[in-house]
Short mmCIF file of C-alpha atoms in Angstrom, two decimals:
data_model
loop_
_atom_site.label_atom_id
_atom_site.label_comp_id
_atom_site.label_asym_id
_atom_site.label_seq_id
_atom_site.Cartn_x
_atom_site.Cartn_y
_atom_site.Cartn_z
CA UNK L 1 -39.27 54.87 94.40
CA UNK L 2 -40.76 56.17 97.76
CA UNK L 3 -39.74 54.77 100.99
CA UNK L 4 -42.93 53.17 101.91
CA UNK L 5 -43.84 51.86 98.19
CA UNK L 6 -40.26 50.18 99.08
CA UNK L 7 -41.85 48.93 102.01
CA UNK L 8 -44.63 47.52 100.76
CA UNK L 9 -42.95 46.10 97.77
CA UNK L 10 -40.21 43.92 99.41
CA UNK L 11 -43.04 42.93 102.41
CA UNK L 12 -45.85 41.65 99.56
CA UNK L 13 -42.65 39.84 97.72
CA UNK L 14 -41.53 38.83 100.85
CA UNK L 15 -44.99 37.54 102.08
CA UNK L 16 -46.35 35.77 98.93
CA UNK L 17 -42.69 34.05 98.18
CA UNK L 18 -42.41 32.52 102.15
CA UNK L 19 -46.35 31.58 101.96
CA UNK L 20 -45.01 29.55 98.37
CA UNK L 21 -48.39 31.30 96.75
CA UNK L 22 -48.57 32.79 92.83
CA UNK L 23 -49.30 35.88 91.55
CA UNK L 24 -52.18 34.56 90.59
CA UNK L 25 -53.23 32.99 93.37
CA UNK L 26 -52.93 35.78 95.32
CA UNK L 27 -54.77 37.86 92.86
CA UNK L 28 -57.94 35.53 93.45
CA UNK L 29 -57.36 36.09 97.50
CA UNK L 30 -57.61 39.75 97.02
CA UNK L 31 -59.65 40.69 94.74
CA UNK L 32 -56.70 42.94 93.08
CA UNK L 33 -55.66 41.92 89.55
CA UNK L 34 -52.24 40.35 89.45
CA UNK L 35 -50.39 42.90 87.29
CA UNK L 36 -51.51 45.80 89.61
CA UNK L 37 -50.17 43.80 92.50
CA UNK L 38 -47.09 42.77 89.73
CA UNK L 39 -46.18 46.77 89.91
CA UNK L 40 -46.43 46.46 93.54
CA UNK L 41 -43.81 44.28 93.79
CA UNK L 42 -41.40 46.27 91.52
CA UNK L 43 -42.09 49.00 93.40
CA UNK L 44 -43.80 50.87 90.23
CA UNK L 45 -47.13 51.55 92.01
CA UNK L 46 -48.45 53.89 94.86
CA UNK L 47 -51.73 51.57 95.65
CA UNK L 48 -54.12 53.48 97.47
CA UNK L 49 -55.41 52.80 101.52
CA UNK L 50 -58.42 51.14 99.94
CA UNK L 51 -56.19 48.88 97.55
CA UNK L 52 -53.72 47.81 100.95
CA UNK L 53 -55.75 46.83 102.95
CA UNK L 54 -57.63 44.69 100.56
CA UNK L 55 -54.25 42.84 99.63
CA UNK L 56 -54.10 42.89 103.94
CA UNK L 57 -57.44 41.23 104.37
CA UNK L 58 -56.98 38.61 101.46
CA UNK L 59 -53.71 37.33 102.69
CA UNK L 60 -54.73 37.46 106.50
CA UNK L 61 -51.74 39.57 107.23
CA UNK L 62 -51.79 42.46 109.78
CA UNK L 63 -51.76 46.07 107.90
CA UNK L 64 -48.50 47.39 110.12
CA UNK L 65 -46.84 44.22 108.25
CA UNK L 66 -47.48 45.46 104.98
CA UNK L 67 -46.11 48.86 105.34
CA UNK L 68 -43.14 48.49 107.85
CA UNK L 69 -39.96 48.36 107.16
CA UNK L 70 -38.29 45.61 106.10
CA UNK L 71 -35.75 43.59 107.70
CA UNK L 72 -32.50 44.19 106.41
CA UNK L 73 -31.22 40.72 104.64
CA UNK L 74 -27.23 39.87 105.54
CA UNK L 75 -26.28 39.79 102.19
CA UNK L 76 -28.40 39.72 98.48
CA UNK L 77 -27.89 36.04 98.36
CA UNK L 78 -28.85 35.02 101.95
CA UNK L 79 -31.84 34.85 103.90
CA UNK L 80 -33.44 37.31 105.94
CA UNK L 81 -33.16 38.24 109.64
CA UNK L 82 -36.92 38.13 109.57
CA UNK L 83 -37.21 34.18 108.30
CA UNK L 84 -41.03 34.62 108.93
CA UNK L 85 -43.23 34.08 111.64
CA UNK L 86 -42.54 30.83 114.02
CA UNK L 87 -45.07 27.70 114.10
CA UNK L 88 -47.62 28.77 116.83
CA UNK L 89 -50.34 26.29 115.81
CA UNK L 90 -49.97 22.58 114.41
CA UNK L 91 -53.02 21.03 112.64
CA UNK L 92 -53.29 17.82 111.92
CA UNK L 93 -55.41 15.66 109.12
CA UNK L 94 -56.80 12.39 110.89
CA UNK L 95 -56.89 9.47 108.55
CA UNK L 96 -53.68 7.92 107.78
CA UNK L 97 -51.85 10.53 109.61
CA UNK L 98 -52.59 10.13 112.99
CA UNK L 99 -53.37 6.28 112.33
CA UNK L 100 -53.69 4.07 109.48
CA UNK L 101 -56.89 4.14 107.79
CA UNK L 102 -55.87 1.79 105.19
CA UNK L 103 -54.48 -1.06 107.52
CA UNK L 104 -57.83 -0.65 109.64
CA UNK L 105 -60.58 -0.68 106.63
CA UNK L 106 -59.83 -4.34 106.28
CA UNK L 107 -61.18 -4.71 109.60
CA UNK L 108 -64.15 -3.28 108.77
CA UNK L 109 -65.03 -4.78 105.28
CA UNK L 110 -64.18 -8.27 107.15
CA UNK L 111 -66.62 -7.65 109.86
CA UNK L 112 -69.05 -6.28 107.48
CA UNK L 113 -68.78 -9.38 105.12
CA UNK L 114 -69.50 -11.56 107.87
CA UNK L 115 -72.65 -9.75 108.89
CA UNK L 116 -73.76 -9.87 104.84
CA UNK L 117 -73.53 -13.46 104.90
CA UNK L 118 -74.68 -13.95 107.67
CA UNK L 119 -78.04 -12.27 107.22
CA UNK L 120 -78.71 -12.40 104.03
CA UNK L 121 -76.07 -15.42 102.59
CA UNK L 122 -74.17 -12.72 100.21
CA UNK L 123 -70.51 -14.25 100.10
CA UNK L 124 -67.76 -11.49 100.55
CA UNK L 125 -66.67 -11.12 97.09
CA UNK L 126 -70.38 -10.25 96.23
CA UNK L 127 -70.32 -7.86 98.76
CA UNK L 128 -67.51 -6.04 97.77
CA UNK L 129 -68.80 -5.70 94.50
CA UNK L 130 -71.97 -4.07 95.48
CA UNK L 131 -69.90 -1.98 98.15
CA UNK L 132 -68.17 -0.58 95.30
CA UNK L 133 -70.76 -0.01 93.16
CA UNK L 134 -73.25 1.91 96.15
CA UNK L 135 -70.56 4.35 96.91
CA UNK L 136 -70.04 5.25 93.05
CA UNK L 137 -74.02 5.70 93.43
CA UNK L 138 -74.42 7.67 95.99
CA UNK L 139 -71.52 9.91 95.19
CA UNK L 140 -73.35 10.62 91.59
CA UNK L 141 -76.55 10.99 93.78
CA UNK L 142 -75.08 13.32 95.80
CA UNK L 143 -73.18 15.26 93.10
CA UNK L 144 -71.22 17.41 95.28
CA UNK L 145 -67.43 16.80 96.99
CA UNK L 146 -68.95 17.38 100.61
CA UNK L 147 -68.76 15.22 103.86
CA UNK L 148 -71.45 12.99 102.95
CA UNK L 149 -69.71 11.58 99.83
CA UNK L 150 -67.91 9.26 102.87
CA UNK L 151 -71.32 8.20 105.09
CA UNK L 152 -71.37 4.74 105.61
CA UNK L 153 -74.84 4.82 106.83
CA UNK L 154 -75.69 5.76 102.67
CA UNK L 155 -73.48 3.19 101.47
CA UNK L 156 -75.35 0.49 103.58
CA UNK L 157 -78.88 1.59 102.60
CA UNK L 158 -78.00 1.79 98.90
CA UNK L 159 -76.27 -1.41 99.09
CA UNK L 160 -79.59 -2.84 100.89
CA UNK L 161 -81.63 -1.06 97.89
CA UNK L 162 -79.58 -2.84 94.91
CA UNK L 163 -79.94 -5.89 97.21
CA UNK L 164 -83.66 -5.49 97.85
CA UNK L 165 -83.37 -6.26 101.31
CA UNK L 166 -85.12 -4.39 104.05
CA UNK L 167 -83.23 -1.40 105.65
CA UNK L 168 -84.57 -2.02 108.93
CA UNK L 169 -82.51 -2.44 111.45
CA UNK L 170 -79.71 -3.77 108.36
CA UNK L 171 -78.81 -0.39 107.43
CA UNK L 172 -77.91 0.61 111.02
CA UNK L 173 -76.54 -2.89 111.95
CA UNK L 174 -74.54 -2.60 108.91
CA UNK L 175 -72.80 1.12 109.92
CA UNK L 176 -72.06 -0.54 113.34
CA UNK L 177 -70.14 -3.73 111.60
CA UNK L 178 -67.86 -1.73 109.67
CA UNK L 179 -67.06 1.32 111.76
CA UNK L 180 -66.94 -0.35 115.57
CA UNK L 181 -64.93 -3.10 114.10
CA UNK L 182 -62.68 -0.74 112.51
CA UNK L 183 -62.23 1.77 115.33
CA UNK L 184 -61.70 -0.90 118.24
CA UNK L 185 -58.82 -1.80 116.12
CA UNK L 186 -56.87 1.83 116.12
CA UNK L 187 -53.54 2.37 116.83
CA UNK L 188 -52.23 6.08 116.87
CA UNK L 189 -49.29 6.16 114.19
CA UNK L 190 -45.54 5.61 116.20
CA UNK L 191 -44.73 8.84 117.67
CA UNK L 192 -47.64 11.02 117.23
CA UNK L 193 -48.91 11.18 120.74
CA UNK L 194 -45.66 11.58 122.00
CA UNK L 195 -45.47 14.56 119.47
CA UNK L 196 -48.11 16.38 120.45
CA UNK L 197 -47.38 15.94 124.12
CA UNK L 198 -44.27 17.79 123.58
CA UNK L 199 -46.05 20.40 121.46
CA UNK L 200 -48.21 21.08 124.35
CA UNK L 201 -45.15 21.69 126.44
CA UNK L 202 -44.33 24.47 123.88
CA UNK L 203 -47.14 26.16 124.06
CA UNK L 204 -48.10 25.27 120.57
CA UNK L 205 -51.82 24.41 120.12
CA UNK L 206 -52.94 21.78 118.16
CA UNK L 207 -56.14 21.06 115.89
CA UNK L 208 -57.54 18.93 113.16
CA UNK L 209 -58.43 19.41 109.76
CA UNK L 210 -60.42 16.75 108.56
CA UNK L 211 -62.87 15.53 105.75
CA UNK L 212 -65.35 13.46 106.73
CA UNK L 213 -68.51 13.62 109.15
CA UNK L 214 -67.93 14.95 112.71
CA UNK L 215 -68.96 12.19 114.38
CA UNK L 216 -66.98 9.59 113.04
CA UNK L 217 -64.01 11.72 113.56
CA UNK L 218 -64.52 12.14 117.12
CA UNK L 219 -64.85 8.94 117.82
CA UNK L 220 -61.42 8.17 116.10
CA UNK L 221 -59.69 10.86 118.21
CA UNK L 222 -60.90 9.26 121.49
CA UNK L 223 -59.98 6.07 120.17
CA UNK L 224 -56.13 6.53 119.61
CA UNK L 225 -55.90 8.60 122.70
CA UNK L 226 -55.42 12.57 120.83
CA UNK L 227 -58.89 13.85 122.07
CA UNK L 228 -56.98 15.77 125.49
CA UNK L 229 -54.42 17.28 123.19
CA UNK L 230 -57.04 18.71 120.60
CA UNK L 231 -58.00 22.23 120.79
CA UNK L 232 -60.19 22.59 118.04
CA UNK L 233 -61.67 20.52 114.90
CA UNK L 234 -62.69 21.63 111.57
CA UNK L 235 -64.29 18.61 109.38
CA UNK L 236 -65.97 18.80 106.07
CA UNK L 237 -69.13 18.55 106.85
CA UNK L 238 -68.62 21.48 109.49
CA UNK L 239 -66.84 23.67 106.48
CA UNK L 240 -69.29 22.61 103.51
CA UNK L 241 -66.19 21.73 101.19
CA UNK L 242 -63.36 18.95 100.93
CA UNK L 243 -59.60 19.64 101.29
CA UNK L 244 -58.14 20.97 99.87
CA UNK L 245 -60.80 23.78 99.00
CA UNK L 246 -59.23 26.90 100.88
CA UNK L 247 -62.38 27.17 102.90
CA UNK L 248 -61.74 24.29 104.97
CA UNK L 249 -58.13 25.95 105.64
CA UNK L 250 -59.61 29.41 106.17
CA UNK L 251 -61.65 28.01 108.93
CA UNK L 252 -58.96 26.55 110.52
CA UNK L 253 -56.90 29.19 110.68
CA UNK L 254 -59.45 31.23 112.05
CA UNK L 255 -59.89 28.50 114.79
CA UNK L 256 -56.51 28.89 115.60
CA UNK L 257 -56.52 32.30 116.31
CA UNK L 258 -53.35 33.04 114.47
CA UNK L 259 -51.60 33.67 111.79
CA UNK L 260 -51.96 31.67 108.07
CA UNK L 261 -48.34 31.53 108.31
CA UNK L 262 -48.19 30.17 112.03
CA UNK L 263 -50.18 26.95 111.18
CA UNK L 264 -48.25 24.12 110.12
CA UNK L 265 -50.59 21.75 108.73
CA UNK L 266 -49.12 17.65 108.55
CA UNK L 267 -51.51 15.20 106.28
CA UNK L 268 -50.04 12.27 103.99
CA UNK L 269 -52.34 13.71 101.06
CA UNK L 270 -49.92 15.34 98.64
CA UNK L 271 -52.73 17.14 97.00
CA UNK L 272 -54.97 17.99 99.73
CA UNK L 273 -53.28 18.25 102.39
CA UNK L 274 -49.73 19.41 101.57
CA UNK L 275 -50.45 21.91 98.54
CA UNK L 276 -53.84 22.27 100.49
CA UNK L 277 -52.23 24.13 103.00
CA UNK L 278 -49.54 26.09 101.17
CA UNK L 279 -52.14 27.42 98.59
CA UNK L 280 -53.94 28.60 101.57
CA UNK L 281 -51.41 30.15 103.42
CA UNK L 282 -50.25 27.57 105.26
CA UNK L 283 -47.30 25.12 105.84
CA UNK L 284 -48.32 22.21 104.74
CA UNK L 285 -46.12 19.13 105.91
CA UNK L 286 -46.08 16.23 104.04
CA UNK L 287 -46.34 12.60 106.47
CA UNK L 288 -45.34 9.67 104.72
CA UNK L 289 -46.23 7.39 107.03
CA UNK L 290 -42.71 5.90 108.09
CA UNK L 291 -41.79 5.37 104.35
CA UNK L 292 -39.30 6.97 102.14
CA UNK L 293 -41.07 9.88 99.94
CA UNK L 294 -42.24 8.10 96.68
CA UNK L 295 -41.37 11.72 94.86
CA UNK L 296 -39.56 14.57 94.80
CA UNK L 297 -40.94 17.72 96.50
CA UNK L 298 -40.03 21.56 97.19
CA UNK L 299 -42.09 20.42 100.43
CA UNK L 300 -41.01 19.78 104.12
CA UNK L 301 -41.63 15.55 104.88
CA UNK L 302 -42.15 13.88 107.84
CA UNK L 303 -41.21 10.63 107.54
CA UNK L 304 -41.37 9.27 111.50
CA UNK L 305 -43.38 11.23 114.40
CA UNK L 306 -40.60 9.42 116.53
CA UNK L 307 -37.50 11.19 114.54
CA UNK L 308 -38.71 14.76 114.70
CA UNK L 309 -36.92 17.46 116.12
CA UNK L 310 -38.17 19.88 117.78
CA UNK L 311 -36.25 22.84 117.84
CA UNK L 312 -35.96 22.63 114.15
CA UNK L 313 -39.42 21.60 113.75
CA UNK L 314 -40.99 24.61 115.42
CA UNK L 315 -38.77 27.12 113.45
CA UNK L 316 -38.87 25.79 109.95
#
C-alpha cells in the first residue's frame, strides 16, 4: 500500500467512525458506492482526484483532511492524538428543550376551550375531540411532513369547518387563544440561559434547529429570553423538510459556517434530533429534560443545563 492511499484510508475510517455514520450512509452522501469506498478503507484502492473529492464534498470535509497524514495513535488500543475537531458551534432544537412544550400546551387547549364555549357553547371535551380529529385532517390534506403539518391557524379553520361555524374573525381569535396563552406562560428550561451565556464567553456560537413555522418560533425565543444569544435559525418551513431529514441539518451547518463535526446539536427527540444529527454529521446530544434517560444509548445525554461542564462539554 502507497503512502497516501494509507492516508486516505485511516482519514475516511477515521472520519466516518468519529461522525458514528455507515458505510452506507456515507455511500448515499457521496454518490460513491459503498464497496468502492469499502476498498478505500482497507487501503486496496487508488481512487482517482475526481472520486476524492466527491467523498470530500459529500462528507463536508476539507480535501487537505482527506489526504494528510494521519495522527499517530499512542498505542493500537487507545485513542488518537487527533480526537477530532472541538465543538465550535452549539445548535439547539426549541420545543421541550429550551422550555417545556408539553407543560405549556395545557395552557393553551384551556384557554382555547374557554373561547369554544364561550362563543359557540362547545364544552371542552367536545372540543378536544374535534381538535384531534382537524389536525389528523389537515395533515392527510396536506400529505407532506413539512412545517405546516403544525399551523394552528389550519387546525382552527378546519375545526370551524366540521363545526360549521363562520371563520371570521373565529379562526384568527382562535390562533390567538391557544398560542398567546401558551407563550405568556414560558419558562426557559433550568440552566439553559445560563448555558448559553457561558457559551458565548467561549466563543462558541449558537443557533436553532427547529420544525415548525418561523414565526411561532421567534416569538418563543423572545419569550424565554434566548433571542440575544441566537446567531442564526433554521425552521422547517425555512428548509422544506422535518428533522430529522438531513436537509434541515445541512442547512444548519452551513449557517454555522463550520464544520459538520463542530456542531453539537442538543434536542430531547431521540429520533430526530439525536440520530438526526449524527446521521448528518453532527453531534447530536440527547436532553432529557432533568430526568433519568428512559433507555440505553451509545449517545452523549444531558440530563440538567445546570450540571454541565464546560470544559468537558466543549471537547467531547
Amino acid at each position: 500500500m502507497d503512502y497516501l492511499a494509507n492516508n486516505i484510508a485511516v482519514n475516511l475510517k477515521r472520519f466516518r467512525q468519529y461522525r458514528g455514520i455507515s458505510l452506507d450512509q456515507m455511500a448515499d452522501r457521496t454518490g460513491v458506492s459503498k464497496s468502492m469506498l469499502a476498498q478505500i478503507e482497507r487501503g486496496q484502492a487508488n481512487p482517482s482526484i475526481g472520486v476524492l473529492c466527491k467523498i470530500a464534498s459529500g462528507l463536508q470535509m476539507e480535501f487537505e483532511d482527506l489526504v494528510r497524514t494521519p495522527a499517530v495513535t499512542a498505542s493500537s488500543e487507545g485513542n488518537t492524538s487527533d480526537s477530532g475537531p472541538s465543538i465550535k458551534t452549539v445548535i439547539f432544537d426549541i420545543d421541550n428543550t429550551l422550555y417545556s412544550y408539553d407543560e405549556n400546551h395545557v395552557y393553551g387547549m384551556k384557554a382555547l376551550a374557554d373561547y369554544c364555549e364561550s362563543a359557540f357553547g362547545i364544552h371542552e371535551q367536545e372540543m378536544e375531540s374535534c381538535y384531534k380529529k382537524a389536525g389528523e385532517i389537515m395533515i392527510g390534506r396536506i400529505g407532506t411532513d413539512t412545517a405546516a403539518i403544525h399551523s394552528r391557524l389550519l387546525r382552527m379553520q378546519c375545526m370551524l369547518e366540521l363545526w360549521e361555524k363562520p371563520l371570521f374573525p373565529h379562526a384568527r381569535n382562535m390562533y390567538h387563544a391557544y398560542w398567546d396563552t401558551l407563550i405568556r406562560q414560558l419558562k426557559p428550561s433550568p440552566g439553559v440561559l445560563d448555558f448559553m451565556r457561558e457559551l458565548k464567553k467561549c466563543g462558541i456560537s449558537i443557533g436553532v434547529g427547529t420544525d415548525m413555522t418561523s414565526y411561532i418560533q421567534y416569538r418563543k425565543l423572545e419569550a424565554i429570553g434566548a433571542s440575544p444569544y441566537i446567531d442564526f435559525i433554521v425552521t422547517s418551513e425555512e428548509a422544506g423538510v422535518e428533522k430529522p431529514h438531513p436537509h434541515l441539518f445541512e442547512i444548519c451547518v452551513e449557517k454555522s459556517g463550520v464544520q459538520a463535526a463542530e456542531c453539537a446539536f442538543i434536542g430531547d427527540n431521540y429520533k430526530k434530533d439525536v440520530e438526526g444529527a449524527w446521521n448528518s454529521g453532527l453531534r447530536g446530544i440527547w436532553y432529557t429534560q432533568e430526568k433519568e434517560p428512559d433507555m440505553e444509548t451509545k449517545y452523549p445525554v444531558i440530563r440538567s443545563f445546570t450540571e454541565i461542564n464546560m470544559d468537558h462539554f466543549l471537547k467531547q
